[in-house]
mmCIF file of C-alpha atoms in Angstrom:
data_model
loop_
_atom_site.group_PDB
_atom_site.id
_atom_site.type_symbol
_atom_site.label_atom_id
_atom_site.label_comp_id
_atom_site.label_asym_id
_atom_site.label_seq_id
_atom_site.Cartn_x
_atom_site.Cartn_y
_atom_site.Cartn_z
ATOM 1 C CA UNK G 1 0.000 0.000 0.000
ATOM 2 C CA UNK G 2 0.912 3.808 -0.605
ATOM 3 C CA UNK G 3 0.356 6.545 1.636
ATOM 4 C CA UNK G 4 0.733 9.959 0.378
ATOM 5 C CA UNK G 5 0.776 13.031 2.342
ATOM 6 C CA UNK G 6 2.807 16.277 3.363
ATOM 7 C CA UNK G 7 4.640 17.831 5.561
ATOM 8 C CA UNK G 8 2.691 19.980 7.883
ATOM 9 C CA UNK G 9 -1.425 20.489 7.041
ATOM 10 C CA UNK G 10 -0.534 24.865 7.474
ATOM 11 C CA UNK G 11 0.806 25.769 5.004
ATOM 12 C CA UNK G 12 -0.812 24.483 1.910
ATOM 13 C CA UNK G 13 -4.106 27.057 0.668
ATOM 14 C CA UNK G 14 -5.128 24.725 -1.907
ATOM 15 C CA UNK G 15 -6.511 21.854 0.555
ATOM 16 C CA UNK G 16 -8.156 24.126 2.781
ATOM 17 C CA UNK G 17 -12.082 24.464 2.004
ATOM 18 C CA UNK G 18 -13.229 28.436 1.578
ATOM 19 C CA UNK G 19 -13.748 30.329 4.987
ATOM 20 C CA UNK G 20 -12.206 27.763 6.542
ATOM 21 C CA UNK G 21 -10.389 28.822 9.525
ATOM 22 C CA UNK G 22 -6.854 28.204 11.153
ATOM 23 C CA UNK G 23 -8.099 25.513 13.547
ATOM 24 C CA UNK G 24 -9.694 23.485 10.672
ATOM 25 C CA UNK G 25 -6.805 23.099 8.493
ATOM 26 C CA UNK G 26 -5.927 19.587 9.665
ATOM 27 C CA UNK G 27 -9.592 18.640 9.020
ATOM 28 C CA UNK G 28 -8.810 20.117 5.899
ATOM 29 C CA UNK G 29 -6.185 18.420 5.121
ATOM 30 C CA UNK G 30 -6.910 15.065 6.269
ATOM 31 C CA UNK G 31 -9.848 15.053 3.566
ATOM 32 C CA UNK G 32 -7.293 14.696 0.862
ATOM 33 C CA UNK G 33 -4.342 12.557 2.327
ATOM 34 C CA UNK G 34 -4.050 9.751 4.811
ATOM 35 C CA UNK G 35 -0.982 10.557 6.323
ATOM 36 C CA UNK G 36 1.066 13.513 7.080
ATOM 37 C CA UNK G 37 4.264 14.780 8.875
ATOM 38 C CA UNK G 38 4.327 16.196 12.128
ATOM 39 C CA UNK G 39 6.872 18.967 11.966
ATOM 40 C CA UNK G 40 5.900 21.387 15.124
ATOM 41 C CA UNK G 41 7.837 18.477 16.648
ATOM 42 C CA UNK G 42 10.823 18.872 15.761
ATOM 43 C CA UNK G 43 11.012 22.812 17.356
ATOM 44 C CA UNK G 44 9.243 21.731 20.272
ATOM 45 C CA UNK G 45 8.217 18.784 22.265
ATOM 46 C CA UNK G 46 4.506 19.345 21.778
ATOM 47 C CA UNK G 47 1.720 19.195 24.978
ATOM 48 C CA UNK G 48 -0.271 16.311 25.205
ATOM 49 C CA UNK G 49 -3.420 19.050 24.580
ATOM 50 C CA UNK G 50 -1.946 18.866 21.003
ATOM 51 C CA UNK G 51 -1.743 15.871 20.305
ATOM 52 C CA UNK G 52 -4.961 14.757 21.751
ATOM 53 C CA UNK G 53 -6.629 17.511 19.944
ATOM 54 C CA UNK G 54 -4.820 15.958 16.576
ATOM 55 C CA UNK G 55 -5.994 12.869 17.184
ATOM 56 C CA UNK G 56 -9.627 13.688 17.689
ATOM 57 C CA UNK G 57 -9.495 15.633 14.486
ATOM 58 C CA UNK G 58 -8.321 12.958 12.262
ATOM 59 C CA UNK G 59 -10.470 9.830 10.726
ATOM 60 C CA UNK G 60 -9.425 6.801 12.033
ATOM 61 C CA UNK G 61 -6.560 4.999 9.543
ATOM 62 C CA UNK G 62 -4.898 8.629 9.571
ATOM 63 C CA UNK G 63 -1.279 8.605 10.280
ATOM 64 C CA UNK G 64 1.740 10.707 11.687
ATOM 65 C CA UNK G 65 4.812 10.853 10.644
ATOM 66 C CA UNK G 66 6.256 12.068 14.009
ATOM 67 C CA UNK G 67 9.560 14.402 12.988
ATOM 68 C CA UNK G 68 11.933 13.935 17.068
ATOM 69 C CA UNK G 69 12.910 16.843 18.833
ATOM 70 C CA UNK G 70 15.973 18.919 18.088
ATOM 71 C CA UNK G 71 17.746 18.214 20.620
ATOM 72 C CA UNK G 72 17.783 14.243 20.573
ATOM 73 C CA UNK G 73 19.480 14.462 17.135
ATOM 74 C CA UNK G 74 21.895 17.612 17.308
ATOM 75 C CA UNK G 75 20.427 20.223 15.487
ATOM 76 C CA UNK G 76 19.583 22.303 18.823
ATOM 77 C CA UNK G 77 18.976 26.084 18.124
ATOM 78 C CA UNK G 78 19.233 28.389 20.892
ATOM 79 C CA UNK G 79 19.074 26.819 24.797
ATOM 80 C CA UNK G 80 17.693 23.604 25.353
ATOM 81 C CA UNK G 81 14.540 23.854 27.878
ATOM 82 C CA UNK G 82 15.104 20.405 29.740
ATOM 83 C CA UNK G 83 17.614 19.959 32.897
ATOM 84 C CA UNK G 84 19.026 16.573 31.357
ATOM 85 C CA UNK G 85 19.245 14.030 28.553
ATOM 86 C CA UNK G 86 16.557 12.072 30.474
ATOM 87 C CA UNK G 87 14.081 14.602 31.143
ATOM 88 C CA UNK G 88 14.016 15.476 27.265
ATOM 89 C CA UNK G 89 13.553 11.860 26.081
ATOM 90 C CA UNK G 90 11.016 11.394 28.617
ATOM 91 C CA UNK G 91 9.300 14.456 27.732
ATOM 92 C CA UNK G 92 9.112 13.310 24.487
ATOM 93 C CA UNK G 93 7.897 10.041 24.791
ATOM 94 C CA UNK G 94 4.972 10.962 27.036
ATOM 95 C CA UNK G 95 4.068 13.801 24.631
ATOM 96 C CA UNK G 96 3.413 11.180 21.718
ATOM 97 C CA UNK G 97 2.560 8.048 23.611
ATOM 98 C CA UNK G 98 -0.995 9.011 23.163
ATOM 99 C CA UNK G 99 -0.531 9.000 19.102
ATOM 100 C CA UNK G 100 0.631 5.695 19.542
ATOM 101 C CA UNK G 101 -1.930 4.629 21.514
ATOM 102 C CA UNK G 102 -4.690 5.661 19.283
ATOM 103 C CA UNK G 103 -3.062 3.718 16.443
ATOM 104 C CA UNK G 104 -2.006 6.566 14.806
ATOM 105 C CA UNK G 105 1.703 6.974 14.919
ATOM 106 C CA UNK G 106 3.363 5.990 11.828
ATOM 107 C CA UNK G 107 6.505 5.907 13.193
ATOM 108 C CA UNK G 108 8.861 8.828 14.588
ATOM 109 C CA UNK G 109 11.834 10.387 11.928
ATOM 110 C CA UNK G 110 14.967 11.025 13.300
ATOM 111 C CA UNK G 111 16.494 13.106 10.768
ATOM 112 C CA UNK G 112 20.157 13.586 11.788
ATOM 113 C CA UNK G 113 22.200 16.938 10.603
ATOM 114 C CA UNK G 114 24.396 17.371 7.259
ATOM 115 C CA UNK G 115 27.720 17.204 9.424
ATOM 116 C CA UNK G 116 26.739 13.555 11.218
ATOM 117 C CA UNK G 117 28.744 11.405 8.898
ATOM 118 C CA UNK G 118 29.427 8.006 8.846
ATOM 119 C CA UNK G 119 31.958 7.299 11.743
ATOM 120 C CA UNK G 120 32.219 4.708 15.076
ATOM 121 C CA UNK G 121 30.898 7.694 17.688
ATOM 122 C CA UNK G 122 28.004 8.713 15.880
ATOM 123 C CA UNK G 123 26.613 4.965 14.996
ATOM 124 C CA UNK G 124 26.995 4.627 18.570
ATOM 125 C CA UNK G 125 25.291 7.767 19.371
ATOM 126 C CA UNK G 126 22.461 5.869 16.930
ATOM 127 C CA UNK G 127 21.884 3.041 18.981
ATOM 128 C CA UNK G 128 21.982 5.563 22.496
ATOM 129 C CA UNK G 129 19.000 7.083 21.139
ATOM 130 C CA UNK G 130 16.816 4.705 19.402
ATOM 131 C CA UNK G 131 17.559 2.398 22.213
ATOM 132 C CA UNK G 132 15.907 5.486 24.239
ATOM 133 C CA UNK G 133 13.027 5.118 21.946
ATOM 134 C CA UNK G 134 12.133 1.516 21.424
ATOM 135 C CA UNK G 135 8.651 1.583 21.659
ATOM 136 C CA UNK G 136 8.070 3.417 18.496
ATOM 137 C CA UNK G 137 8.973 2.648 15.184
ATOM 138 C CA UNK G 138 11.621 4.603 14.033
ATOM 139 C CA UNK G 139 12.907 5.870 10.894
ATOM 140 C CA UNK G 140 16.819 6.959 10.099
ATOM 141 C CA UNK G 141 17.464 9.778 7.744
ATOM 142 C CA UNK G 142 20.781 10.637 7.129
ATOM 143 C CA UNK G 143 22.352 13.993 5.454
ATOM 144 C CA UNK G 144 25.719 13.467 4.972
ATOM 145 C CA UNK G 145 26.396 11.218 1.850
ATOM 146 C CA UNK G 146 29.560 9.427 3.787
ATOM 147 C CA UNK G 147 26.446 6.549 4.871
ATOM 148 C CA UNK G 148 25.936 5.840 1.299
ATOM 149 C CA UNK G 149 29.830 6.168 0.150
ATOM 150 C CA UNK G 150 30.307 3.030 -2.184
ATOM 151 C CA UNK G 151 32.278 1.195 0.026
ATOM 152 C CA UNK G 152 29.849 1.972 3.599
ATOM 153 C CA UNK G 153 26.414 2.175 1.792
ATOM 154 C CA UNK G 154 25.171 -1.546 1.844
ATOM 155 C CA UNK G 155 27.024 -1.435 6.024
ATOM 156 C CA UNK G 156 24.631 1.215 6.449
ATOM 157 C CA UNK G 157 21.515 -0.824 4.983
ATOM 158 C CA UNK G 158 22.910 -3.672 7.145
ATOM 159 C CA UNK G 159 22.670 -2.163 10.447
ATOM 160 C CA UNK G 160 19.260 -0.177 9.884
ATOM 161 C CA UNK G 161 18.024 -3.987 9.347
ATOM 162 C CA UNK G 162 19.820 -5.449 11.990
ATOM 163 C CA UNK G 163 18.494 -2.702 14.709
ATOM 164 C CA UNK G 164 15.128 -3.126 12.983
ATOM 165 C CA UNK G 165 15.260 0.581 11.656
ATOM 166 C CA UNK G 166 13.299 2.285 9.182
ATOM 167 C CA UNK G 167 15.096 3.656 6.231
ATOM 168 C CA UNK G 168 14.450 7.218 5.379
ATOM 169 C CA UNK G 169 15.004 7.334 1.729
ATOM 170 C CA UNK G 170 15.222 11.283 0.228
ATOM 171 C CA UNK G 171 15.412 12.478 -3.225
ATOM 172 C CA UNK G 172 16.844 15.990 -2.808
ATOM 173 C CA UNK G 173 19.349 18.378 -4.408
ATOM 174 C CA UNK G 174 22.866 16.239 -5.156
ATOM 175 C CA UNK G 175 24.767 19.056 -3.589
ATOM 176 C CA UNK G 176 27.894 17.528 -2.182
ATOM 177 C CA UNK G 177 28.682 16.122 1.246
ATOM 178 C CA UNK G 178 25.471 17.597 2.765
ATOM 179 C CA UNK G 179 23.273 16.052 0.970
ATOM 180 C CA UNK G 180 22.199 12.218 0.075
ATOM 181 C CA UNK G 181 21.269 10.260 -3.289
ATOM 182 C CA UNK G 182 17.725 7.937 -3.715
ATOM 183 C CA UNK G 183 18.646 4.870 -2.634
ATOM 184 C CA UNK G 184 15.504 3.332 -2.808
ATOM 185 C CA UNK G 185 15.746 0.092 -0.602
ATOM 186 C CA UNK G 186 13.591 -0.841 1.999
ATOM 187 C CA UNK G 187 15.016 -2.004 5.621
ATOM 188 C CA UNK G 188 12.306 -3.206 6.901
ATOM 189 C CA UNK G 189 9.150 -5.264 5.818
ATOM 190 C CA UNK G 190 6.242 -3.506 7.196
ATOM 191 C CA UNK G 191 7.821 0.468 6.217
ATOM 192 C CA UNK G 192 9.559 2.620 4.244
ATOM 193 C CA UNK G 193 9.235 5.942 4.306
ATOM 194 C CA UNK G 194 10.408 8.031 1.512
ATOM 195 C CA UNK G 195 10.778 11.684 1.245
ATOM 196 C CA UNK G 196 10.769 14.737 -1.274
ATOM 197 C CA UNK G 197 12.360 17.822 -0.581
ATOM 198 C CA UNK G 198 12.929 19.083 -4.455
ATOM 199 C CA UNK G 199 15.960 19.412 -6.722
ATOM 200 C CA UNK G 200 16.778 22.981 -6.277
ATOM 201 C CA UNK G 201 20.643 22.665 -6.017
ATOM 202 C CA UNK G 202 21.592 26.313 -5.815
ATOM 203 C CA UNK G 203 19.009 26.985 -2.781
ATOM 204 C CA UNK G 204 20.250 23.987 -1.270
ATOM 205 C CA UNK G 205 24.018 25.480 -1.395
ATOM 206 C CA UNK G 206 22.941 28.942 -1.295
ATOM 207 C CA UNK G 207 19.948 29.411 1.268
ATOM 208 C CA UNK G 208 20.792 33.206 1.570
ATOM 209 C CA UNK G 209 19.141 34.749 4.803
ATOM 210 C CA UNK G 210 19.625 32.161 7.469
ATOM 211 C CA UNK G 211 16.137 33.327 8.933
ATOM 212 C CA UNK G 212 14.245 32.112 5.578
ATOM 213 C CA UNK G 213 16.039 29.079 4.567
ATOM 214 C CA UNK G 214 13.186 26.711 4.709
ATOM 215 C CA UNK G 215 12.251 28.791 2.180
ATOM 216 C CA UNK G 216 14.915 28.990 -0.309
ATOM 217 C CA UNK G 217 15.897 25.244 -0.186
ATOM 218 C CA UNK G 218 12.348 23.566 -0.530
ATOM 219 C CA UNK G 219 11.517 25.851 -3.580
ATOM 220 C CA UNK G 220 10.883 23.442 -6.123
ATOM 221 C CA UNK G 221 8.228 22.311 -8.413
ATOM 222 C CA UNK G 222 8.254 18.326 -9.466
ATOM 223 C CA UNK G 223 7.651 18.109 -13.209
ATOM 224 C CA UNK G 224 6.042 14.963 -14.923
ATOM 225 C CA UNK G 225 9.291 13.272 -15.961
ATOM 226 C CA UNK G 226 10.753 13.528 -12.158
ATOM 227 C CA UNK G 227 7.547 12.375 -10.647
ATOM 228 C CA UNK G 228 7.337 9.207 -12.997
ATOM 229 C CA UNK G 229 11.176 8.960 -11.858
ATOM 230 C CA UNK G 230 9.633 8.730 -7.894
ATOM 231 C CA UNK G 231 6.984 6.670 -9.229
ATOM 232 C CA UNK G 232 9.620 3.892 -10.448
ATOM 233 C CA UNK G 233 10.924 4.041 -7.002
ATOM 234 C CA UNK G 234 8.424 3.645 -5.006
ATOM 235 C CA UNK G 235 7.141 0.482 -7.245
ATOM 236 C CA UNK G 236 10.671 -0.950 -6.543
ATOM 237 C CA UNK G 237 10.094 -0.337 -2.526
ATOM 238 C CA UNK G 238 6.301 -1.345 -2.721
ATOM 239 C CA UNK G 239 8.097 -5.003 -3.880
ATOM 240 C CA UNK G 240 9.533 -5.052 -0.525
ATOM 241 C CA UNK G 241 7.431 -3.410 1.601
ATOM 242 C CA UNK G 242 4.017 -3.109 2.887
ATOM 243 C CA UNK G 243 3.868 -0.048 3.454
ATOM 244 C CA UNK G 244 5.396 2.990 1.583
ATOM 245 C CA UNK G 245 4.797 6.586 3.425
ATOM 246 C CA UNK G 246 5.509 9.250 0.405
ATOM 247 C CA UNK G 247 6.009 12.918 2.092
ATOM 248 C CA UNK G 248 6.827 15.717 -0.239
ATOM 249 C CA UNK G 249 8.399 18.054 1.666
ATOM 250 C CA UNK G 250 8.837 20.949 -1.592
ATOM 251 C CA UNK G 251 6.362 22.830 0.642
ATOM 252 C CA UNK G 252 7.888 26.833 0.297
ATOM 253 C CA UNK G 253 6.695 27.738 -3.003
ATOM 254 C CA UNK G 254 2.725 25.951 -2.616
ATOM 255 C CA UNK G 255 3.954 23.053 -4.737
ATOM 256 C CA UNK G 256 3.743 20.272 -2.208
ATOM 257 C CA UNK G 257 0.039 19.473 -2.520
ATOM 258 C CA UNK G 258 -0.514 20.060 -6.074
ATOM 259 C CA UNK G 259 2.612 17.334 -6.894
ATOM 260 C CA UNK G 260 1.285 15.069 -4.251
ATOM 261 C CA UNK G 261 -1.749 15.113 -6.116
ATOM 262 C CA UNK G 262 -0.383 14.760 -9.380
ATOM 263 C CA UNK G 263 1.830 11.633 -8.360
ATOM 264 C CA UNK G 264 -1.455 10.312 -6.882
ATOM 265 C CA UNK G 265 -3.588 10.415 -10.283
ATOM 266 C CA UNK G 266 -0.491 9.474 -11.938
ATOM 267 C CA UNK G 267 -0.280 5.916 -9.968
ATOM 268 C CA UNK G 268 -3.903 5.527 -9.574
ATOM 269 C CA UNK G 269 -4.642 5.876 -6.077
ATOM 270 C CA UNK G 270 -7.505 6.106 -3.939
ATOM 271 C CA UNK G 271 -7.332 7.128 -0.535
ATOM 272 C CA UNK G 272 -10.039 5.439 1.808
ATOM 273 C CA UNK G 273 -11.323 6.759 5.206
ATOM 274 C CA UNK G 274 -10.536 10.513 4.555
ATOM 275 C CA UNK G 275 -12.234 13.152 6.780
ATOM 276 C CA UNK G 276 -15.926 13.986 5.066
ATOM 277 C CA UNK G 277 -14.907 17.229 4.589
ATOM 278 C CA UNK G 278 -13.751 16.538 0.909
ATOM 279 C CA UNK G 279 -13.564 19.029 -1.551
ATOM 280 C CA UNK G 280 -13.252 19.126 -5.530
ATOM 281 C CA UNK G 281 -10.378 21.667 -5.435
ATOM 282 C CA UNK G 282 -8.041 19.267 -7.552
ATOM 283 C CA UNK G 283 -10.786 17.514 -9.670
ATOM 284 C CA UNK G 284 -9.753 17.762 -13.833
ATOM 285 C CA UNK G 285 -6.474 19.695 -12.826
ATOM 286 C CA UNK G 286 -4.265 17.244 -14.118
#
């Protein structure tokens, strides 16, 4: 099966139904895709209100694609609010227990930063932390291409396996060290998640004013030849897998939905179980 979705239900105009306001956009939202990914997550360790509140507005089926805390993977920005390592895994876990509960946590991304490359401390520091978070499902996406260097790539495969990780596969900019090629191979039986974040090489190198990166990298608009290109791979890991979560993350210039939708018609799927708000936004656009 294939799951399509986005990340974050905020920022994209064309799901949301006219008038709607700010607190129905996830309603919105989940009339048109199954899943989606949680990204509020990653800046803060959310309150259980929130997640409760994201539950109860979601048809049952929907998913999360929980994006972990700063802090657990080493991209913190600015001071970190807990006393200890403990206290801020512990947060965390209580905050999305509930999700989990409800049977609608997907799995939780660990996205580690462009300068974790492939070494002995940091594949240690990998175990530390998922060992932290066993109860979850887990996915693993790297940024530094040193995991998939020719002679460390199928090692890296190995040991998501072994530890029973999920692999993050990305198609993004081919930039250099900082950034990762598709490998589209499935670690696990059940999962695979695969995310989009564009081809826009020169924002990824160049992201300009530090205080609007997001939107300078993720500016980029799939065209048919590309999607057909992430349509071949995600056949390959559908051989594999039961289960393939598609996020396009090309959210900064409005793209995101309207290729999501695109690569949805252009597969053939349906999406069962949506919220009953549905709307005919997208209908004979493509």
């Amino acid at each position: 099966m294939i799951y399509v979705g986005l990340t974050g239900w905020g920022d994209h105009p064309d799901v949301y139904s006219p008038g709607s306001k700010k607190t129905e956009k996830l309603i919105d939202y989940s009339a048109h895709f199954p899943i989606v990914e949680l990204d509020s997550s990653f800046y803060a360790v959310q309150p259980e209100r929130n997640i409760r509140k994201w539950i109860n507005e979601t048809p049952e089926g929907f998913q999360f694609v929980v994006k972990a805390y700063q802090g657990m993977t080493g991209h913190q920005r600015g001071e970190n609010p807990f006393a200890s390592r403990d206290e801020m895994f512990e947060a965390f876990r209580l905050s999305i227990r509930p999700m989990k509960e409800a049977g609608k946590l997907g799995m939780v991304l660990l996205q580690f930063p462009p300068w974790f490359d492939c070494q002995r401390d940091n594949v240690e520091q990998i175990r530390e932390i998922t060992a932290r978070l066993e109860e979850f499902d887990l996915a693993i996406e790297f940024r530094h291409q040193s995991w998939y260097a020719p002679e460390l790539r199928d090692k890296t495969i190995e040991f998501l396996k072994e530890n029973n990780l999920i692999h993050s596969v990305c198609d993004e900019p081919q930039a250099g060290d900082g950034s990762i090629p598709l490998v589209p191979i499935s670690t696990r039986r059940d999962k695979v998640l695969l995310r989009l974040h564009g081809r826009n090489v020169h924002g990824w190198l160049n992201t300009g004013n530090a205080k609007k990166w997001r939107e300078v990298r993720y500016l980029y608009d799939y065209n048919q030849k590309e999607l057909q290109e992430i349509s071949r791979a995600v056949a390959e890991l559908e051989k594999t897998t039961d289960q393939v979560y598609v996020i396009f993350n090309n959210n900064s210039g409005g793209h995101a939905a309207g290729d999501a939708k695109e690569f949805q018609q252009m597969n053939d799927l349906e999406f069962k179980g949506l919220s009953e708000k549905q709307l005919d936004l997208f209908e004979g656009e493509f």
